[in-house]
C-alpha cells in the first residue's frame, strides 16, 4: 500500500528503548521498538503492550495486517511538531 510521507521521520538523540515482536494473523513477524529518554525507559512496557493490543485489534476489526517489517515509536518529553 502507498504510505503518506508524514508516517516517516528522522529522530536523533540520547534515547533508550525496548524491543519486542508482533506476529500477524498470517504468521509474519514484525519487529517493534519504542524509544524514549533513558529516564523514561521504565515506562515503555505499557506502551508496548498497548501497541501490540492495537495491532491485534486492527486485524480483528478491519481484517488488515500491518504490512511493514518494523514498527518504531518515539515517545519523548518534548518535541517540536507542526506542518
Backbone as JSON Lines, residues from 0, in Angstrom:
{"i":0,"aa":"X","n":[0.83,-1.19,0.0],"ca":[0.0,0.0,0.0],"c":[0.88,1.25,0.0]}
{"i":1,"aa":"X","n":[0.51,2.29,-0.73],"ca":[1.25,3.55,-0.67],"c":[1.16,4.14,0.75]}
{"i":2,"aa":"X","n":[2.23,4.77,1.19],"ca":[2.28,5.35,2.53],"c":[2.47,6.87,2.42]}
{"i":3,"aa":"X","n":[1.67,7.65,3.16],"ca":[1.9,9.09,3.17],"c":[3.22,9.41,3.88]}
{"i":4,"aa":"X","n":[3.9,10.44,3.44],"ca":[5.23,10.75,3.97],"c":[5.2,11.15,5.44]}
{"i":5,"aa":"X","n":[4.09,11.62,5.97],"ca":[4.07,12.02,7.37],"c":[4.2,10.83,8.33]}
{"i":6,"aa":"X","n":[4.13,9.62,7.82],"ca":[4.3,8.45,8.67],"c":[5.78,8.11,8.89]}
{"i":7,"aa":"X","n":[6.67,8.84,8.27],"ca":[8.09,8.57,8.37],"c":[8.8,9.78,8.96]}
{"i":8,"aa":"X","n":[9.84,9.54,9.75],"ca":[10.57,10.66,10.35],"c":[12.01,10.25,10.62]}
{"i":9,"aa":"X","n":[12.82,11.23,10.95],"ca":[14.2,11.02,11.35],"c":[14.35,11.57,12.77]}
{"i":10,"aa":"X","n":[14.86,10.75,13.69],"ca":[14.98,11.14,15.09],"c":[16.42,10.91,15.52]}
{"i":11,"aa":"X","n":[16.98,11.89,16.22],"ca":[18.35,11.76,16.75],"c":[18.36,12.22,18.2]}
{"i":12,"aa":"X","n":[19.12,11.55,19.02],"ca":[19.23,11.96,20.42],"c":[19.72,10.83,21.28]}
{"i":13,"aa":"X","n":[19.89,11.12,22.55],"ca":[20.3,10.13,23.53],"c":[19.05,9.4,24.01]}
{"i":14,"aa":"X","n":[18.73,8.29,23.35],"ca":[17.48,7.58,23.64],"c":[17.76,6.15,24.06]}
{"i":15,"aa":"X","n":[16.96,5.68,24.98],"ca":[16.92,4.27,25.33],"c":[15.74,3.64,24.62]}
{"i":16,"aa":"X","n":[15.61,2.33,24.7],"ca":[14.48,1.69,24.02],"c":[14.22,0.3,24.6]}
{"i":17,"aa":"X","n":[13.03,-0.21,24.24],"ca":[12.7,-1.61,24.47],"c":[12.31,-2.19,23.12]}
{"i":18,"aa":"X","n":[12.41,-3.5,22.99],"ca":[12.09,-4.18,21.74],"c":[11.18,-5.37,22.02]}
{"i":19,"aa":"X","n":[10.4,-5.73,21.01],"ca":[9.56,-6.91,21.07],"c":[9.21,-7.28,19.64]}
{"i":20,"aa":"X","n":[8.36,-8.26,19.46],"ca":[7.86,-8.61,18.13],"c":[6.36,-8.8,18.2]}
{"i":21,"aa":"X","n":[5.73,-8.67,17.05],"ca":[4.31,-8.95,16.9],"c":[4.18,-9.92,15.74]}
{"i":22,"aa":"X","n":[3.42,-10.97,15.93],"ca":[3.17,-11.93,14.86],"c":[1.8,-11.67,14.29]}
{"i":23,"aa":"X","n":[1.76,-11.39,12.99],"ca":[0.5,-11.08,12.33],"c":[-0.36,-12.34,12.21]}
{"i":24,"aa":"X","n":[-1.59,-12.14,11.81],"ca":[-2.52,-13.26,11.67],"c":[-2.02,-14.3,10.67]}
{"i":25,"aa":"X","n":[-1.25,-13.86,9.68],"ca":[-0.72,-14.8,8.69],"c":[0.61,-15.41,9.12]}
{"i":26,"aa":"X","n":[1.11,-15.02,10.31],"ca":[2.33,-15.6,10.83],"c":[3.6,-14.82,10.55]}
{"i":27,"aa":"X","n":[3.49,-13.64,9.95],"ca":[4.67,-12.82,9.66],"c":[5.09,-12.07,10.91]}
{"i":28,"aa":"X","n":[6.4,-12.02,11.17],"ca":[6.93,-11.35,12.35],"c":[7.24,-9.89,12.04]}
{"i":29,"aa":"X","n":[6.77,-8.99,12.91],"ca":[7.05,-7.56,12.81],"c":[7.9,-7.17,14.01]}
{"i":30,"aa":"X","n":[9.05,-6.56,13.75],"ca":[9.91,-6.09,14.84],"c":[9.38,-4.76,15.36]}
{"i":31,"aa":"X","n":[9.21,-4.67,16.68],"ca":[8.7,-3.48,17.34],"c":[9.77,-2.87,18.22]}
{"i":32,"aa":"X","n":[9.83,-1.55,18.28],"ca":[10.73,-0.86,19.2],"c":[10.07,0.45,19.63]}
{"i":33,"aa":"X","n":[10.23,0.78,20.9],"ca":[9.75,2.06,21.42],"c":[10.92,2.75,22.09]}
{"i":34,"aa":"X","n":[11.16,4.0,21.7],"ca":[12.3,4.79,22.16],"c":[11.83,5.93,23.06]}
{"i":35,"aa":"X","n":[12.65,6.26,24.06],"ca":[12.4,7.43,24.91],"c":[13.72,7.86,25.54]}
{"i":36,"aa":"X","n":[13.67,8.97,26.26],"ca":[14.84,9.37,27.03],"c":[15.15,8.26,28.03]}
{"i":37,"aa":"X","n":[16.43,8.08,28.38],"ca":[16.8,7.0,29.3],"c":[16.03,7.01,30.62]}
{"i":38,"aa":"X","n":[15.68,8.18,31.14],"ca":[14.98,8.22,32.43],"c":[13.51,7.79,32.32]}
{"i":39,"aa":"X","n":[13.01,7.58,31.11],"ca":[11.62,7.15,30.92],"c":[11.49,5.72,30.41]}
{"i":40,"aa":"X","n":[12.59,5.03,30.18],"ca":[12.53,3.68,29.61],"c":[11.68,2.74,30.47]}
{"i":41,"aa":"X","n":[11.71,2.92,31.77],"ca":[10.93,2.03,32.65],"c":[9.42,2.17,32.44]}
{"i":42,"aa":"X","n":[8.97,3.19,31.74],"ca":[7.55,3.4,31.47],"c":[7.1,2.78,30.14]}
{"i":43,"aa":"X","n":[8.02,2.26,29.36],"ca":[7.7,1.89,27.99],"c":[6.96,0.56,27.83]}
{"i":44,"aa":"X","n":[6.99,-0.31,28.82],"ca":[6.32,-1.6,28.66],"c":[4.81,-1.43,28.48]}
{"i":45,"aa":"X","n":[4.21,-0.48,29.17],"ca":[2.78,-0.22,28.99],"c":[2.5,0.2,27.55]}
{"i":46,"aa":"X","n":[3.37,1.05,26.99],"ca":[3.2,1.47,25.6],"c":[3.34,0.29,24.65]}
{"i":47,"aa":"X","n":[4.29,-0.6,24.93],"ca":[4.49,-1.77,24.06],"c":[3.27,-2.69,24.13]}
{"i":48,"aa":"X","n":[2.77,-2.92,25.32],"ca":[1.57,-3.75,25.46],"c":[0.39,-3.14,24.71]}
{"i":49,"aa":"X","n":[0.26,-1.83,24.8],"ca":[-0.83,-1.13,24.1],"c":[-0.66,-1.21,22.59]}
{"i":50,"aa":"X","n":[0.57,-1.07,22.11],"ca":[0.84,-1.17,20.68],"c":[0.45,-2.55,20.15]}
{"i":51,"aa":"X","n":[0.88,-3.59,20.84],"ca":[0.58,-4.94,20.38],"c":[-0.93,-5.21,20.41]}
{"i":52,"aa":"X","n":[-1.61,-4.73,21.44],"ca":[-3.07,-4.9,21.52],"c":[-3.77,-4.15,20.4]}
{"i":53,"aa":"X","n":[-3.28,-2.96,20.06],"ca":[-3.92,-2.18,19.0],"c":[-3.68,-2.8,17.62]}
{"i":54,"aa":"X","n":[-2.5,-3.4,17.42],"ca":[-2.24,-4.07,16.15],"c":[-3.17,-5.28,15.99]}
{"i":55,"aa":"X","n":[-3.38,-6.01,17.05],"ca":[-4.31,-7.15,17.01],"c":[-5.74,-6.67,16.77]}
{"i":56,"aa":"X","n":[-6.12,-5.58,17.44],"ca":[-7.46,-5.03,17.26],"c":[-7.68,-4.62,15.8]}
{"i":57,"aa":"X","n":[-6.69,-3.97,15.19],"ca":[-6.81,-3.58,13.78],"c":[-7.04,-4.81,12.89]}
{"i":58,"aa":"X","n":[-6.31,-5.87,13.17],"ca":[-6.5,-7.09,12.38],"c":[-7.9,-7.66,12.58]}
{"i":59,"aa":"X","n":[-8.33,-7.73,13.83],"ca":[-9.64,-8.32,14.13],"c":[-10.79,-7.45,13.6]}
{"i":60,"aa":"X","n":[-10.67,-6.15,13.77],"ca":[-11.75,-5.23,13.41],"c":[-11.83,-4.98,11.9]}
{"i":61,"aa":"X","n":[-10.69,-4.77,11.27],"ca":[-10.68,-4.36,9.87],"c":[-10.16,-5.43,8.91]}
{"i":62,"aa":"X","n":[-9.62,-6.52,9.46],"ca":[-9.12,-7.59,8.6],"c":[-7.86,-7.22,7.83]}
{"i":63,"aa":"X","n":[-7.12,-6.23,8.32],"ca":[-5.9,-5.79,7.64],"c":[-4.7,-5.98,8.56]}
{"i":64,"aa":"X","n":[-3.67,-6.61,8.03],"ca":[-2.43,-6.77,8.78],"c":[-1.52,-5.57,8.56]}
{"i":65,"aa":"X","n":[-0.69,-5.28,9.55],"ca":[0.38,-4.3,9.37],"c":[1.3,-4.84,8.29]}
{"i":66,"aa":"X","n":[1.64,-4.02,7.29],"ca":[2.31,-4.55,6.1],"c":[3.79,-4.21,5.98]}
{"i":67,"aa":"X","n":[4.4,-3.64,7.03],"ca":[5.83,-3.38,7.01],"c":[6.54,-4.34,7.96]}
{"i":68,"aa":"X","n":[7.85,-4.41,7.88],"ca":[8.61,-5.34,8.71],"c":[8.99,-4.78,10.07]}
{"i":69,"aa":"X","n":[8.92,-3.46,10.23],"ca":[9.27,-2.84,11.52],"c":[8.21,-1.82,11.89]}
{"i":70,"aa":"X","n":[8.09,-1.57,13.18],"ca":[7.19,-0.54,13.7],"c":[7.92,0.1,14.87]}
{"i":71,"aa":"X","n":[8.34,1.34,14.7],"ca":[9.06,2.08,15.73],"c":[8.21,3.23,16.24]}
{"i":72,"aa":"X","n":[8.27,3.47,17.54],"ca":[7.57,4.58,18.18],"c":[8.6,5.37,18.97]}
{"i":73,"aa":"X","n":[8.51,6.69,18.91],"ca":[9.35,7.57,19.72],"c":[8.43,8.34,20.66]}
{"i":74,"aa":"X","n":[8.7,8.21,21.95],"ca":[7.9,8.89,22.98],"c":[8.86,9.7,23.85]}
{"i":75,"aa":"X","n":[8.88,11.02,23.63],"ca":[9.81,11.88,24.35],"c":[9.05,12.97,25.11]}
{"i":76,"aa":"X","n":[9.72,13.54,26.11],"ca":[9.1,14.58,26.93],"c":[8.76,15.83,26.12]}
{"i":77,"aa":"X","n":[9.66,16.25,25.25],"ca":[9.48,17.48,24.48],"c":[9.84,17.24,23.02]}
{"i":78,"aa":"X","n":[9.06,17.82,22.12],"ca":[9.42,17.77,20.72],"c":[8.73,18.91,19.99]}
{"i":79,"aa":"X","n":[9.3,19.3,18.87],"ca":[8.74,20.36,18.05],"c":[7.89,19.71,16.99]}
{"i":80,"aa":"X","n":[6.62,20.08,16.92],"ca":[5.74,19.47,15.93],"c":[5.1,20.55,15.08]}
{"i":81,"aa":"X","n":[4.61,20.16,13.97],"ca":[3.91,21.08,13.11],"c":[4.1,20.7,11.65]}
{"i":82,"aa":"X","n":[3.3,21.33,10.83],"ca":[3.41,21.02,9.4],"c":[3.65,22.29,8.64]}
